[in-house]
Coordinates of C-alpha atoms in Angstrom, one line a residue:
X889 CA 1.9 0.5 -20.3
X890 CA 4.1 -0.3 -17.4
X891 CA 7.0 -2.4 -16.0
X892 CA 7.5 -3.8 -12.6
X893 CA 10.6 -5.4 -11.1
X894 CA 11.3 -6.6 -7.6
X895 CA 13.6 -8.5 -5.3
X896 CA 13.1 -10.2 -2.0
X897 CA 15.3 -11.9 0.6
X898 CA 14.6 -13.8 3.9
X899 CA 16.7 -13.2 7.0
X900 CA 18.8 -16.1 8.1
X901 CA 18.6 -15.4 11.9
X902 CA 15.1 -13.9 12.3
X903 CA 11.7 -14.6 10.8
X904 CA 11.9 -11.4 8.8
X905 CA 11.7 -11.1 5.0
X906 CA 12.5 -8.0 3.0
X907 CA 11.5 -7.0 -0.4
X908 CA 11.8 -4.0 -2.7
X909 CA 9.8 -3.2 -5.8
X910 CA 10.2 -0.7 -8.6
X911 CA 7.4 0.3 -10.9
X912 CA 7.5 2.5 -14.0
X913 CA 4.6 3.3 -16.3
X914 CA 2.7 5.6 -18.5
X915 CA -1.0 6.4 -18.2
X916 CA -3.2 8.4 -20.6
X917 CA -2.6 10.0 -24.0
X918 CA -1.9 13.4 -25.5
X919 CA -4.5 13.0 -28.2
X920 CA -7.5 15.4 -28.0
X921 CA -5.7 17.6 -25.4
X922 CA -5.8 14.9 -22.7
X923 CA -3.2 14.3 -20.1
X924 CA -0.4 11.8 -20.2
X925 CA 1.2 10.7 -16.9
X926 CA 4.6 9.1 -16.4
X927 CA 5.0 7.5 -12.9
X928 CA 7.7 5.8 -10.9
X929 CA 7.0 4.0 -7.6
X930 CA 9.4 2.4 -5.2
X931 CA 8.0 0.1 -2.5
X932 CA 9.9 -1.4 0.5
X933 CA 8.3 -4.2 2.5
X934 CA 9.3 -5.9 5.7
X935 CA 7.3 -9.1 6.5
X936 CA 7.4 -10.8 9.9
X937 CA 6.4 -14.5 9.6
X938 CA 6.0 -16.2 12.9
X939 CA 4.4 -19.6 13.7
X940 CA 1.1 -19.0 15.4
X941 CA -1.4 -21.6 16.8
X942 CA 0.9 -24.5 15.9
X943 CA 1.7 -25.6 19.5
X944 CA 5.4 -25.2 18.7
X945 CA 5.5 -27.4 15.6
X946 CA 7.5 -26.2 12.7
X947 CA 6.5 -27.1 9.2
X948 CA 9.4 -27.4 6.8

């Protein structure tokens, strides 16, 4: 069982995009003396999107 939520935004002046993601979940069970794991992850991404091999043409 788990939940993921994220948010992303593009920069207005540069070809950078930023995003942040939060994840929370539960793995496993405590039945039969097994292990149950609760986890929380935070991910931060920076993406550089440039125009390569297009001979200067911008596609909008």
